[in-house]
């Protein structure tokens, strides 16, 4: 295996994210059509590596697999559910050794692209073109985030979308309307600051949270083709001036006091509680956490809105921040048709709705989030999401691990005075090392 392919695949499984998961040892199907994945009785066996061993999740997946096998008696699904870290370790081993699972987990976005570039994932485009009803059942932003070079290599099953959460009482008491432009958003921040209320809850004690912000700012301010090139390890340079502007915008919010004081010593959970108490007006968060705000602020005490687009910025206005999880089929799977049938079953609207109601994992389907399986806020959030075209992944899930680590470390220094130019110089140096390693 070429050095650059192995490096890409190894890095794909070493990045932490709020969303995570993967699959285990597969059938090891070969180009010669090995029958190792067929039982003596003629059943097809598919090895499925998944990432949900916790009690609140595992029963749903066990029941779903059993239901599929009942409906397809000639197919046996051999599922292995392992933890976050275990799945990263396992995929690192199988990626380097070539013995991939038949069906396995990945984050959407760059994670999927790396498996595609490494020839470890089957091109699923023909299956989606043949079954357009299945293809069109997904939220476009998440299906688009599973593509590489115009082809689809993964099927999204879990979704999380970023919105700006706000305390309704704080907005009502201060006669604040939902901002519709970026300038209006900054005006809201000034109003809240003038009232002695921290405008935006932000804590960087664990710097993964800053990756949400900078990933979103990059998507808003950097041209999509430039960002796609830079987020690819083999071609990334991060020299476009818009990256500096994105970092500067982030630092300016801190310098103006919009995040309050001492952001590097506060954490995400602390400021989330402060929003519920009315000490903070707004906070960037994801749909996966929506139910937490029902407990923190009361079901009627909070609302949400899409962070406004910056007028004249180069990014795609149809992009929203967030992340997804998906399942891939190995390029060496001996029974790809059966593997796709399993994915069709697992991502049908009926099964997706069960996934959300029984396991609490938001699906990635149009109409998959309903009043029967989710709160009113989640239903509204996903109705809005039907109009978005792409997902801007959290940065620590969108770029190679060492680049993400450098980004976050240098931004932390930025909150203590380091310039945006110097921050991006650090990132460019990390990207250069990754690019050289990939060659």
mmCIF file with all atom_site columns, C-alpha atoms in Angstrom, residues 28 64 120 127 158 160 193 347 363 365:
data_model
loop_
_atom_site.group_PDB
_atom_site.id
_atom_site.type_symbol
_atom_site.label_atom_id
_atom_site.label_alt_id
_atom_site.label_comp_id
_atom_site.label_asym_id
_atom_site.label_entity_id
_atom_site.label_seq_id
_atom_site.pdbx_PDB_ins_code
_atom_site.Cartn_x
_atom_site.Cartn_y
_atom_site.Cartn_z
_atom_site.occupancy
_atom_site.B_iso_or_equiv
_atom_site.pdbx_formal_charge
_atom_site.auth_seq_id
_atom_site.auth_comp_id
_atom_site.auth_asym_id
_atom_site.auth_atom_id
_atom_site.pdbx_PDB_model_num
ATOM 1  C CA . UNK A 1 28  ? -12.590 -10.272 3.611  1.00 0.00 ? 28  UNK A CA 1
ATOM 2  C CA . UNK A 1 64  ? -33.091 -4.202  13.875 1.00 0.00 ? 64  UNK A CA 1
ATOM 3  C CA . UNK A 1 120 ? -11.595 0.847   0.882  1.00 0.00 ? 120 UNK A CA 1
ATOM 4  C CA . UNK A 1 127 ? -27.514 1.639   -6.293 1.00 0.00 ? 127 UNK A CA 1
ATOM 5  C CA . UNK A 1 158 ? -27.369 9.645   12.107 1.00 0.00 ? 158 UNK A CA 1
ATOM 6  C CA . UNK A 1 160 ? -26.642 16.440  14.111 1.00 0.00 ? 160 UNK A CA 1
ATOM 7  C CA . UNK A 1 193 ? -23.381 43.115  26.527 1.00 0.00 ? 193 UNK A CA 1
ATOM 8  C CA . UNK A 1 347 ? -32.259 3.593   6.578  1.00 0.00 ? 347 UNK A CA 1
ATOM 9  C CA . UNK A 1 363 ? -31.822 9.902   11.705 1.00 0.00 ? 363 UNK A CA 1
ATOM 10 C CA . UNK A 1 365 ? -34.124 11.122  6.552  1.00 0.00 ? 365 UNK A CA 1
#
